[in-house]
Coordinates of C-alpha atoms and ligand atoms in Angstrom, one line a residue:
M1 CA 9.8 -8.6 4.8
C2 CA 7.5 -11.1 2.8
G3 CA 3.9 -10.5 2.2
I4 CA 0.7 -12.5 2.1
I5 CA -2.6 -11.7 1.0
G6 CA -5.7 -13.9 1.3
Y7 CA -9.6 -14.1 0.3
A8 CA -12.8 -15.7 1.1
G9 CA -16.0 -14.4 -1.0
K10 CA -17.6 -14.9 -3.9
K11 CA -15.0 -13.8 -6.4
D12 CA -12.1 -16.8 -7.6
A13 CA -9.5 -16.1 -5.4
V14 CA -7.1 -17.1 -7.0
A15 CA -6.0 -13.7 -10.0
M16 CA -6.7 -11.5 -7.0
I17 CA -4.4 -13.1 -5.3
V18 CA -1.2 -12.9 -7.8
D19 CA -2.8 -9.4 -8.4
G20 CA -2.4 -8.8 -5.1
L21 CA 1.0 -10.3 -4.9
K22 CA 2.7 -8.2 -7.6
K23 CA 1.9 -5.4 -4.6
L24 CA 3.2 -7.3 -2.8
E25 CA 6.5 -8.4 -4.1
Y26 CA 8.8 -5.2 -2.6
R27 CA 8.8 -6.6 0.7
G28 CA 10.3 -10.0 -1.1
Y29 CA 10.6 -11.8 -4.8
D30 CA 12.5 -15.0 -3.1
S31 CA 9.6 -17.2 -4.5
A32 CA 5.5 -17.5 -4.5
G33 CA 2.9 -19.5 -4.0
V34 CA -0.9 -20.0 -3.6
A35 CA -3.4 -22.1 -2.0
V36 CA -7.3 -22.4 -2.1
V37 CA -9.4 -24.9 -1.0
G38 CA -11.1 -26.9 -3.8
G39 CA -12.5 -29.9 -4.6
G40 CA -12.3 -31.9 -1.3
G41 CA -8.4 -30.7 -0.7
F42 CA -5.7 -28.3 -0.8
G43 CA -4.7 -26.6 -4.2
V44 CA -1.1 -25.2 -3.5
V45 CA 1.1 -24.1 -6.4
K46 CA 4.8 -22.8 -5.3
Q47 CA 7.6 -22.3 -7.2
K48 CA 10.9 -20.5 -6.8
G49 CA 12.1 -16.7 -8.2
R50 CA 10.0 -13.6 -9.1
L51 CA 6.5 -13.9 -9.4
A52 CA 6.3 -14.1 -13.1
A53 CA 7.6 -17.8 -12.4
L54 CA 5.1 -18.3 -10.2
E55 CA 2.5 -17.4 -12.9
A56 CA 4.0 -19.0 -15.8
R57 CA 3.5 -22.4 -13.1
L58 CA -0.2 -21.9 -12.8
K59 CA -0.8 -21.9 -16.5
S60 CA 0.7 -25.1 -16.2
F61 CA -1.0 -26.2 -13.5
P62 CA -4.5 -24.0 -12.6
L63 CA -6.1 -23.3 -8.9
A64 CA -9.2 -22.2 -8.6
G65 CA -11.1 -21.4 -5.5
R66 CA -13.5 -18.9 -3.3
V67 CA -10.9 -19.1 -1.0
G68 CA -6.9 -18.7 -0.5
I69 CA -3.7 -18.0 0.4
G70 CA -1.0 -16.5 -1.3
H71 CA 2.9 -15.5 -0.6
T72 CA 5.6 -14.2 -1.7
R73 CA 8.7 -14.6 0.2
W74 CA 12.0 -12.9 1.1
A75 CA 14.3 -15.5 2.9
T76 CA 15.3 -16.3 6.2
H77 CA 15.3 -19.6 7.0
G78 CA 16.1 -21.6 5.0
E79 CA 17.3 -21.4 1.0
P80 CA 14.5 -19.8 -1.6
S81 CA 13.3 -23.1 -2.9
D82 CA 10.3 -24.5 -3.9
V83 CA 10.2 -26.9 -0.8
N84 CA 10.8 -23.5 1.4
S85 CA 7.7 -21.9 0.4
H86 CA 4.9 -20.6 1.0
P87 CA 1.9 -22.3 1.5
H88 CA 2.9 -24.5 4.2
V89 CA 0.4 -27.2 4.7
G90 CA 0.6 -29.9 7.3
S91 CA 1.6 -33.1 6.5
G92 CA -1.7 -34.4 6.9
N93 CA -2.8 -32.6 4.4
R94 CA -5.6 -30.7 6.9
V95 CA -4.3 -26.5 7.2
A96 CA -2.1 -24.6 5.2
V97 CA -0.3 -21.0 6.5
V98 CA 1.2 -18.1 5.3
H99 CA 3.4 -16.7 7.1
N100 CA 5.7 -13.5 7.3
G101 CA 7.9 -12.6 10.1
I102 CA 10.5 -15.5 11.9
I103 CA 9.3 -17.7 15.1
E104 CA 12.1 -17.9 17.3
N105 CA 11.4 -21.1 18.7
Y106 CA 10.5 -23.1 15.5
R107 CA 13.4 -25.4 16.7
R108 CA 12.1 -26.1 19.7
L109 CA 8.4 -26.8 18.5
K110 CA 10.2 -28.3 16.0
S111 CA 11.7 -31.1 17.8
Y112 CA 8.8 -30.5 19.9
L113 CA 6.4 -32.0 17.2
E114 CA 9.3 -33.7 15.5
Q115 CA 9.2 -35.8 18.5
K116 CA 5.7 -36.9 18.5
G117 CA 6.3 -38.4 15.2
V118 CA 5.3 -35.1 13.0
R119 CA 7.7 -35.1 9.3
F120 CA 8.8 -32.0 8.4
A121 CA 8.9 -31.0 4.4
S122 CA 10.7 -27.2 4.3
Q123 CA 13.7 -26.2 6.6
T124 CA 11.8 -22.9 7.6
D125 CA 10.5 -21.6 10.7
S126 CA 7.0 -21.1 9.6
E127 CA 6.1 -25.0 8.6
V128 CA 5.9 -25.3 12.1
V129 CA 2.7 -23.3 12.2
A130 CA 1.3 -25.3 9.7
Q131 CA 2.3 -28.6 11.6
L132 CA 1.2 -26.9 15.3
C133 CA -1.9 -25.7 13.7
E134 CA -3.0 -29.8 12.1
Y135 CA -1.6 -30.7 16.2
Y136 CA -3.4 -28.9 18.2
Y137 CA -6.9 -29.2 16.4
S138 CA -9.8 -28.8 17.8
G139 CA -12.7 -29.3 15.4
D140 CA -12.5 -24.9 16.3
I141 CA -9.6 -23.1 13.8
I142 CA -10.2 -20.0 16.4
D143 CA -9.0 -21.9 18.6
T144 CA -6.2 -24.1 16.5
V145 CA -5.1 -20.4 15.9
I146 CA -5.0 -18.9 19.7
R147 CA -3.7 -21.7 21.1
V148 CA -0.9 -22.6 18.6
A149 CA 0.0 -18.7 18.4
N150 CA 0.5 -18.5 22.4
R151 CA 3.5 -21.0 22.1
L152 CA 4.7 -18.5 19.0
E153 CA 7.8 -16.9 19.8
G154 CA 9.3 -14.2 17.2
S155 CA 7.1 -11.8 15.4
Y156 CA 4.4 -13.2 12.5
A157 CA 1.7 -12.6 10.2
L158 CA -0.1 -15.4 10.2
G159 CA -2.9 -16.4 6.9
V160 CA -4.4 -20.3 8.4
M161 CA -6.7 -21.9 5.6
C162 CA -8.1 -25.5 8.0
L163 CA -10.3 -28.5 4.8
D164 CA -12.5 -29.2 7.6
E165 CA -14.2 -25.6 7.9
P166 CA -13.3 -24.5 4.2
D167 CA -14.8 -20.6 4.1
T168 CA -12.9 -19.6 7.1
L169 CA -9.6 -17.9 6.3
V170 CA -7.9 -17.0 10.0
A171 CA -6.1 -14.3 10.7
V172 CA -3.7 -13.3 13.3
K173 CA -0.6 -11.1 13.8
K174 CA 2.5 -10.3 16.4
D175 CA 5.1 -6.9 15.5
N176 CA 4.6 -7.2 11.3
P177 CA 1.9 -5.4 9.5
L178 CA -2.0 -8.3 8.8
I179 CA -4.7 -5.7 7.1
V180 CA -8.3 -6.9 7.0
G181 CA -10.8 -5.3 3.8
L182 CA -14.2 -5.4 2.9
S183 CA -15.8 -5.2 0.1
E184 CA -18.9 -5.9 -1.9
H185 CA -18.3 -9.9 -3.5
G186 CA -15.4 -11.0 0.2
N187 CA -13.0 -9.6 2.7
F188 CA -9.6 -9.8 2.3
I189 CA -6.6 -10.2 4.6
A190 CA -3.0 -8.6 3.5
S191 CA 0.7 -6.9 4.4
D192 CA -0.8 -3.7 3.1
V193 CA -3.2 -1.4 1.5
P194 CA -1.6 -1.4 -2.4
A195 CA -1.9 -5.3 -2.1
I196 CA -5.8 -4.7 -1.9
L197 CA -6.8 -1.4 -2.9
R198 CA -7.9 -2.3 -6.7
Y199 CA -10.7 -4.4 -5.0
T200 CA -11.2 -2.3 -1.7
N201 CA -10.3 1.0 0.2
R202 CA -12.5 0.4 3.3
V203 CA -9.7 -2.0 5.8
C204 CA -9.3 -2.2 9.1
Y205 CA -6.4 -2.6 10.6
L206 CA -5.3 -5.5 12.8
G207 CA -3.5 -5.0 15.9
D208 CA -1.1 -7.2 17.8
K209 CA -2.4 -10.4 19.4
E210 CA -6.1 -9.7 17.7
L211 CA -7.3 -12.8 15.7
A212 CA -9.7 -11.8 12.4
V213 CA -11.6 -14.3 11.2
I214 CA -12.4 -13.9 7.8
R215 CA -15.5 -15.0 5.3
Q216 CA -17.2 -14.5 2.5
D217 CA -20.6 -12.6 4.3
G218 CA -18.5 -11.1 6.9
V219 CA -15.0 -10.4 9.4
R220 CA -15.0 -10.8 13.0
F221 CA -12.9 -9.8 15.2
F222 CA -11.4 -11.7 17.8
S223 CA -9.0 -11.0 21.2
F224 CA -6.6 -14.2 22.6
D225 CA -9.2 -14.9 25.6
R226 CA -12.4 -15.1 23.0
E227 CA -13.5 -11.8 23.6
P228 CA -15.1 -10.1 20.4
L229 CA -13.8 -6.6 19.1
Q230 CA -15.2 -3.9 17.5
K231 CA -12.8 -2.7 14.5
P232 CA -15.2 -0.2 12.1
P233 CA -13.8 -0.1 9.3
E234 CA -11.3 3.0 7.7
T235 CA -11.5 4.4 4.4
V236 CA -8.3 4.4 2.8
A237 CA -8.1 8.3 0.7
W238 CA -5.5 6.4 -1.7
S239 CA -7.1 5.5 -5.1
P240 CA -6.6 2.8 -6.9
D241 CA -3.9 4.0 -9.3
S242 CA -1.4 4.9 -6.8
A243 CA -0.5 1.3 -6.5
E244 CA 0.0 0.8 -10.8
K245 CA 3.0 2.0 -13.0
T246 CA 0.0 3.9 -15.1
G247 CA 2.1 3.6 -18.2
Y248 CA 6.1 4.2 -17.2
P249 CA 8.1 1.1 -17.3
H250 CA 9.3 1.0 -13.2
F251 CA 7.3 2.8 -9.8
M252 CA 10.2 4.4 -9.0
L253 CA 10.5 6.4 -12.4
K254 CA 6.8 7.1 -11.6
E255 CA 7.3 8.1 -7.9
I256 CA 10.2 10.5 -9.4
M257 CA 7.7 11.9 -11.2
E258 CA 4.7 12.1 -8.7
Q259 CA 7.5 14.3 -6.6
P260 CA 6.1 17.7 -7.4
R261 CA 2.2 16.6 -7.0
V262 CA 3.8 14.8 -3.5
L263 CA 5.3 18.1 -1.9
R264 CA 2.9 19.8 -2.8
D265 CA 0.1 17.6 -0.3
T266 CA 2.3 17.3 2.3
I267 CA 3.1 20.9 2.5
R268 CA -0.3 21.3 2.3
S269 CA -0.6 18.9 5.0
A270 CA 0.9 20.5 7.5
R271 CA -0.9 23.3 8.3
T272 CA -4.6 21.3 7.6
G273 CA -6.5 18.9 10.0
A274 CA -4.3 15.8 12.3
N275 CA -0.3 17.6 10.7
Q276 CA -0.7 21.2 11.5
S277 CA -3.0 20.0 15.1
V278 CA 0.9 18.1 16.0
I279 CA 2.8 20.8 15.1
D280 CA 1.5 23.1 16.7
N281 CA 1.0 21.5 19.7
L282 CA 4.6 20.2 20.5
D283 CA 5.4 22.2 23.4
V284 CA 8.7 22.8 22.0
S285 CA 10.7 24.7 25.1
R286 CA 10.7 21.1 26.6
Y287 CA 13.4 20.3 24.9
H288 CA 17.4 20.2 25.7
K289 CA 18.2 18.0 22.7
I290 CA 16.9 16.1 19.4
V291 CA 17.7 12.3 18.9
I292 CA 17.1 11.8 14.9
T293 CA 16.9 7.3 14.7
A294 CA 15.4 5.7 11.3
C295 CA 17.0 3.5 9.0
G296 CA 18.2 3.7 5.5
S297 CA 17.5 6.9 3.3
A298 CA 15.0 7.9 6.3
Y299 CA 17.7 8.3 8.2
N300 CA 19.3 9.7 5.9
A301 CA 16.2 12.0 6.1
G302 CA 17.6 13.0 9.1
V303 CA 20.5 13.8 8.6
V304 CA 19.8 16.5 6.2
A305 CA 17.6 17.3 9.5
K306 CA 20.1 18.0 12.2
Y307 CA 21.7 20.4 9.9
V308 CA 18.4 21.8 9.4
F309 CA 17.2 21.6 13.2
E310 CA 20.8 22.8 14.4
A311 CA 20.7 25.8 12.1
L312 CA 17.6 27.2 12.3
C313 CA 16.6 26.2 16.4
R314 CA 20.1 26.1 18.1
L315 CA 19.3 23.3 19.8
P316 CA 21.7 20.2 19.8
V317 CA 20.3 17.2 17.7
E318 CA 22.0 13.5 17.6
T319 CA 22.0 11.3 14.7
E320 CA 21.6 7.6 15.7
L321 CA 21.0 4.5 12.5
A322 CA 18.0 2.9 14.1
S323 CA 19.8 -0.7 14.0
E324 CA 22.2 0.9 16.6
F325 CA 20.0 2.6 19.0
R326 CA 19.0 0.4 21.7
Y327 CA 21.9 -0.9 21.9
K328 CA 24.1 1.7 23.1
D329 CA 22.1 2.6 26.6
P330 CA 21.6 5.7 24.5
I331 CA 21.6 8.9 26.9
L332 CA 17.7 9.6 26.7
D333 CA 15.3 12.2 29.0
K334 CA 12.3 13.6 29.1
K335 CA 13.6 16.6 27.9
T336 CA 15.1 14.7 24.8
L337 CA 12.5 15.1 22.1
V338 CA 13.4 11.6 19.6
L339 CA 12.0 11.7 16.4
L340 CA 11.6 8.3 14.3
I341 CA 11.1 8.2 10.9
S342 CA 10.0 5.5 8.7
Q343 CA 8.0 4.9 5.0
S344 CA 6.5 1.8 6.2
G345 CA 6.5 2.5 10.0
E346 CA 7.0 -1.1 10.3
T347 CA 11.0 -1.2 10.5
A348 CA 11.8 -3.6 12.7
D349 CA 14.8 -2.0 13.8
T350 CA 12.9 1.7 14.2
I351 CA 9.8 0.5 16.3
A352 CA 12.8 -0.8 18.9
A353 CA 13.7 2.3 18.6
L354 CA 10.8 3.7 19.4
R355 CA 9.8 1.7 22.3
E356 CA 13.4 1.8 23.8
A357 CA 13.1 5.5 23.4
K358 CA 9.4 5.0 25.5
A359 CA 11.0 3.2 27.7
K360 CA 13.7 5.6 28.7
G361 CA 10.9 8.3 29.7
A362 CA 11.5 10.4 26.2
Q363 CA 9.1 12.6 23.9
T364 CA 8.3 10.9 20.8
L365 CA 7.4 12.3 17.3
A366 CA 7.1 9.8 14.4
I367 CA 7.5 11.1 10.6
V368 CA 5.0 8.0 8.4
N369 CA 3.8 7.6 5.4
V370 CA 1.4 4.9 6.5
V371 CA -0.9 5.4 8.0
G372 CA -2.6 2.5 10.3
S373 CA 1.3 1.2 10.7
T374 CA 3.4 0.2 14.2
I375 CA 5.0 3.4 14.4
A376 CA 2.5 5.9 13.5
K377 CA 0.0 4.0 16.2
E378 CA 2.8 3.2 19.0
A379 CA 4.8 7.1 18.8
R380 CA 3.0 8.9 21.4
Y381 CA 3.1 12.1 18.3
C382 CA 3.1 10.9 14.0
L383 CA 3.1 13.1 11.3
F384 CA 2.1 11.7 7.7
T385 CA 3.8 12.6 4.6
A386 CA 1.4 12.8 1.9
A387 CA 3.6 10.4 -0.4
G388 CA 0.6 8.1 -1.5
P389 CA 2.0 4.3 -1.5
E390 CA 5.4 3.7 -2.4
I391 CA 6.1 0.6 -4.4
A392 CA 9.3 0.4 -5.4
V393 CA 12.0 -1.2 -3.2
A394 CA 14.4 2.5 -2.9
T395 CA 12.2 5.4 -2.0
T396 CA 12.1 8.8 -4.0
K397 CA 8.8 10.3 -3.0
A398 CA 8.6 9.6 0.1
F399 CA 12.3 10.2 0.9
S400 CA 11.4 14.2 0.1
A401 CA 8.2 14.1 1.8
Q402 CA 10.3 13.4 4.6
L403 CA 12.4 16.0 3.5
V404 CA 9.9 19.2 3.1
L405 CA 7.7 17.9 6.6
L406 CA 11.1 18.0 8.7
Y407 CA 12.2 21.2 7.4
L408 CA 8.5 22.8 8.0
L409 CA 8.8 21.1 11.7
A410 CA 12.2 23.1 12.2
V411 CA 10.5 26.5 10.8
R412 CA 8.2 25.7 13.1
F413 CA 10.1 24.9 16.4
A414 CA 13.1 27.7 15.4
S415 CA 9.8 30.1 15.3
R416 CA 8.9 29.2 19.2
R417 CA 11.8 28.5 20.7
K418 CA 12.5 32.5 19.2
T419 CA 15.8 32.0 17.2
L420 CA 13.9 33.3 13.8
T421 CA 12.1 36.8 13.4
E422 CA 8.2 36.7 11.8
E423 CA 10.4 38.3 9.0
E424 CA 12.9 35.3 8.5
E425 CA 10.7 32.7 9.0
R426 CA 7.8 34.2 6.7
A427 CA 10.9 33.7 3.7
L428 CA 11.8 30.3 4.9
L429 CA 8.2 29.2 4.3
A430 CA 8.1 30.5 1.3
S431 CA 11.0 29.0 0.1
V432 CA 10.0 25.7 1.4
A433 CA 6.0 26.4 -0.5
A434 CA 8.9 27.0 -4.2
L435 CA 10.3 23.7 -3.6
P436 CA 7.1 21.5 -6.0
E437 CA 8.0 24.3 -8.3
K438 CA 11.5 23.7 -8.9
A439 CA 11.2 20.2 -8.3
A440 CA 8.9 19.9 -11.2
E441 CA 10.9 22.3 -13.2
L442 CA 13.9 19.6 -12.9
L443 CA 11.8 16.6 -14.1
E444 CA 10.7 18.6 -16.8
A445 CA 14.6 18.2 -18.1
T446 CA 15.7 15.4 -17.7
G447 CA 18.1 15.0 -20.5
T448 CA 20.9 15.3 -19.8
I449 CA 20.3 13.4 -16.8
Q450 CA 19.8 10.5 -19.4
K451 CA 22.1 11.2 -21.5
Y452 CA 24.6 11.8 -18.8
A453 CA 23.6 8.1 -16.2
S454 CA 24.0 5.9 -20.4
A455 CA 28.2 6.7 -20.5
C456 CA 27.5 5.4 -16.6
V457 CA 27.0 1.8 -16.7
G458 CA 31.0 0.8 -16.8
Y459 CA 31.3 2.6 -13.8
K460 CA 33.0 -0.1 -11.3
S461 CA 33.1 2.7 -8.2
I462 CA 31.3 6.1 -8.6
F463 CA 32.1 8.5 -5.3
F464 CA 30.2 10.8 -3.8
I465 CA 30.8 14.5 -1.9
G466 CA 29.7 17.1 -0.5
R467 CA 29.8 19.8 2.0
N468 CA 27.4 20.7 5.4
I469 CA 24.0 19.6 4.4
D470 CA 25.4 18.7 0.3
Y471 CA 27.7 16.6 2.3
A472 CA 24.4 14.5 3.8
I473 CA 22.5 15.3 1.1
A474 CA 25.5 13.0 -0.4
L475 CA 25.4 10.3 1.9
E476 CA 22.0 9.8 -0.1
G477 CA 22.8 9.9 -3.4
S478 CA 25.5 7.1 -2.7
L479 CA 22.6 5.0 -1.0
K480 CA 20.4 4.8 -4.1
L481 CA 22.7 4.5 -6.7
K482 CA 23.5 1.4 -4.8
E483 CA 21.2 -0.1 -4.0
I484 CA 19.8 -0.3 -7.4
S485 CA 22.6 -0.1 -10.1
Y486 CA 25.8 -2.9 -8.0
I487 CA 27.8 0.0 -8.6
H488 CA 29.7 0.3 -5.4
S489 CA 29.5 3.9 -3.9
E490 CA 30.6 6.2 -1.0
A491 CA 29.5 9.5 -0.3
Y492 CA 32.2 11.5 1.6
A493 CA 32.7 14.9 3.0
G494 CA 34.3 17.0 0.7
G495 CA 36.8 17.9 3.0
E496 CA 37.7 14.5 4.0
L497 CA 38.4 12.8 0.7
K498 CA 42.3 14.3 1.7
H499 CA 43.1 11.6 4.8
G500 CA 42.3 8.3 2.8
T501 CA 40.1 8.1 0.6
I502 CA 41.7 10.2 -2.3
S503 CA 43.8 7.5 -2.6
L504 CA 41.0 5.8 -5.1
I505 CA 41.4 7.9 -7.8
E506 CA 42.4 7.6 -10.3
E507 CA 42.2 8.3 -13.9
D508 CA 38.8 8.5 -15.0
T509 CA 36.8 7.8 -11.5
L510 CA 34.0 9.8 -11.1
V511 CA 33.9 11.7 -8.1
V512 CA 29.7 13.4 -8.1
V513 CA 30.6 16.9 -6.7
L514 CA 26.4 17.9 -4.9
A515 CA 27.8 22.3 -4.2
S516 CA 24.6 23.7 -3.2
C517 CA 26.1 25.1 -0.4
E518 CA 27.1 29.0 -0.9
R519 CA 29.4 29.6 1.8
L520 CA 31.3 26.7 0.6
Y521 CA 31.2 26.4 -2.4
G522 CA 34.7 27.4 -3.2
K523 CA 36.3 24.4 -1.1
I524 CA 34.2 22.1 -2.5
M525 CA 35.6 23.1 -5.5
S526 CA 39.3 22.9 -4.1
N527 CA 38.3 19.6 -3.2
A528 CA 36.4 19.2 -7.0
Q529 CA 39.7 20.6 -8.1
Q530 CA 42.1 18.0 -6.1
V531 CA 40.6 15.0 -7.9
I532 CA 40.0 16.5 -11.1
S533 CA 43.7 16.8 -11.4
R534 CA 44.4 13.4 -10.4
G535 CA 42.2 12.3 -12.9
A536 CA 39.1 11.9 -12.3
K537 CA 35.4 13.3 -14.2
V538 CA 33.5 15.4 -11.8
L539 CA 29.9 15.6 -12.7
L540 CA 28.8 18.9 -10.4
I541 CA 25.2 18.9 -9.0
G542 CA 24.5 22.3 -8.4
N543 CA 22.7 26.3 -8.1
S544 CA 25.9 28.2 -8.5
R545 CA 26.1 29.4 -12.6
N546 CA 29.8 29.6 -12.7
G547 CA 30.4 25.6 -11.8
A548 CA 30.8 24.9 -15.5
N549 CA 34.2 26.8 -16.4
G550 CA 34.6 24.9 -19.3
D551 CA 37.3 21.8 -17.8
E552 CA 36.2 19.2 -19.9
K553 CA 37.0 16.6 -17.6
L554 CA 33.5 18.7 -15.4
T555 CA 29.9 18.7 -16.4
Q556 CA 26.7 20.3 -14.4
I557 CA 24.3 19.8 -13.9
L558 CA 22.4 23.0 -12.4
L559 CA 19.3 22.9 -9.8
P560 CA 17.0 25.9 -9.7
A561 CA 18.1 29.2 -7.2
C562 CA 16.9 28.1 -3.4
H563 CA 17.9 28.4 0.4
E564 CA 21.0 26.3 0.9
L565 CA 19.0 24.3 3.5
F566 CA 16.2 23.1 1.4
S567 CA 18.7 22.4 -1.1
P568 CA 18.4 18.9 -0.7
S569 CA 15.1 18.2 -2.1
L570 CA 16.9 19.4 -5.3
S571 CA 19.6 17.6 -5.1
A572 CA 18.2 14.9 -4.7
V573 CA 16.0 14.7 -7.8
V574 CA 18.9 14.9 -9.9
L575 CA 20.7 12.2 -7.5
Q576 CA 17.5 10.1 -7.9
L577 CA 17.3 10.1 -11.8
F578 CA 20.5 9.7 -11.8
A579 CA 21.0 6.5 -9.7
Y580 CA 17.6 5.3 -11.8
Y581 CA 19.1 6.3 -15.4
V582 CA 22.4 4.5 -14.7
A583 CA 20.4 1.0 -13.9
A584 CA 17.6 1.9 -16.6
N585 CA 20.8 1.9 -18.7
K586 CA 22.6 -1.7 -17.1
G587 CA 18.5 -3.2 -18.5
L588 CA 18.4 -4.1 -14.2
D589 CA 14.9 -5.1 -12.0
I590 CA 15.4 -1.3 -10.8
D591 CA 12.1 -2.0 -9.2
K592 CA 13.6 -5.2 -7.4
P593 CA 17.1 -4.6 -6.4
R594 CA 18.5 -8.4 -5.8
N595 CA 18.4 -9.5 -2.1
L596 CA 16.8 -6.4 -0.9
A597 CA 13.3 -5.5 0.2
K598 CA 10.9 -3.0 0.8
S599 CA 9.9 -2.8 4.9
V600 CA 12.6 -4.2 6.3
T601 CA 10.6 -6.3 9.5
V602 CA 13.0 -8.7 10.7
E603 CA 16.5 -7.1 12.6
Ligands
F6R1 C1 16.3 3.2 0.3 C2 15.3 2.7 1.0 C3 16.1 2.0 2.7 C4 14.4 2.6 3.5 C5 14.6 2.0 4.8 C6 14.2 2.5 6.0 O1 16.3 3.4 -1.3 O2 13.9 2.5 0.6 O3 16.8 2.5 3.0 O4 15.2 3.9 4.0 O5 15.1 0.6 4.9 O6 12.3 2.1 5.2 P1 11.2 3.0 6.1 O7 11.4 3.9 6.0 O8 10.1 1.9 6.2 O9 11.3 2.6 7.5

């Protein structure tokens, strides 16, 4: 949470910082700010609200400078306000800081400094870093930052500027992401790659308790003992366009539309390079149990995977919310494979679950989208989804990419465990390979969903039901809808409705019914009839041609035929479009839903 960016180079920093903040806004959007070194002091402009408010303020109070830092905030300590916005400048106006993370001992540090006469301007934990840097400044900003970092407890990614060393930007991190970007005209720091992709694709990933000293003519890396570190740059394969809207009204719609390509690339990745070698080399005979842990939509992908793995591999699979995992003393041993799923690779709870699993001796395998992220680095094995940068807060293409990698992993495991015949394996792989085309077919005909969704803006509550794997994808449909449309929604297993929830069904309640499990079609349709007879309207999403029975209370979106276990990939596309168009018809800020941030790096 919170996005930071910095630049030291030959060009004006401000335009690039603001442009980078636009790409980072998904990490937080309560307030934003920029600081540059110039004219014998810091120029600082900070503004509560969205980035557009900062841009407007910069028109009235323009800044210019060749070394600068910027920040977009998701408030943790102190309300969203101008004064609590970053960058924070020490009371002596010598040091400016941007921070992502939480300084857990900030109260102690603050009162220590207050006793020494330092006056604080904000209620944030972050200001303590700027004040401490000024307090300890020894004439060497590198030594100062190391000394300060050694006093901090909690998590941080920091960009620090000092007026006495105006050409230098210092960056340091612990448990929050930070990358360094290298370009001909200057060098960058950023919370992630999309922020600087327009300017460079050569990046170095900063490790915990490593320090980067950024100047126009180069970047040096140090350990906290001031030992120089060698960090050869890596080339990011993402194109600059992948972090732009390219004509779409929202990143979310662009990312939904990209899914056929993402599915194709991710399927291909499982047959080549690093992904293939992980899939081929995992010794599945060692495991007697799989535990899948993740948060939010990634967790929902894990719930889908539980059905697929259990059906194909006949191996018990548990799913655990990563935020609960470490507090329940999970039963793990070296025969347990813990599978962690994360788009960002930086979700604090998933990182903690990974560390817990490793501490307990379990084998760890992560499915991650962001190369160089903490989870990718720390998991024993890692598979990468080929989704490219995902900018919209609500995940779509990364979720779909996770699903296909999970299917392919399950088929591979099953084949190794000999729970499938060769013929069955071939048929399953062919079904997965057909998914991109089928997703494209759905995306070519969005008119019905768009029209249906436009009539749904007035609902106070929408229910999603399904059975078996349809229930798993109902969870994702419900989450997607509520997070971007602000309509209350819940997902239930179809058979569970009559145990309580059916009392909420009244005239014209909308129930979205997922029905791609052929075996259970009759059962879920009975549940649909039960709600229709109590006045509900039903949106049926499934692949049976017998669904539309002429009932005026029932509308069907017909899915292409598909293997039951992989049908969530097609239902997901419709559910994403449904949520998107409901929110679009409500005129909401779809890419940045209120209170949310994409990369949840705090507990
Ligand atoms: C919902 C959504 C979130 C994320 C969750 C985990 O649309 O995007 O629920 O799935 O915060 O994030 P990652 O996958 O980055 O660990």
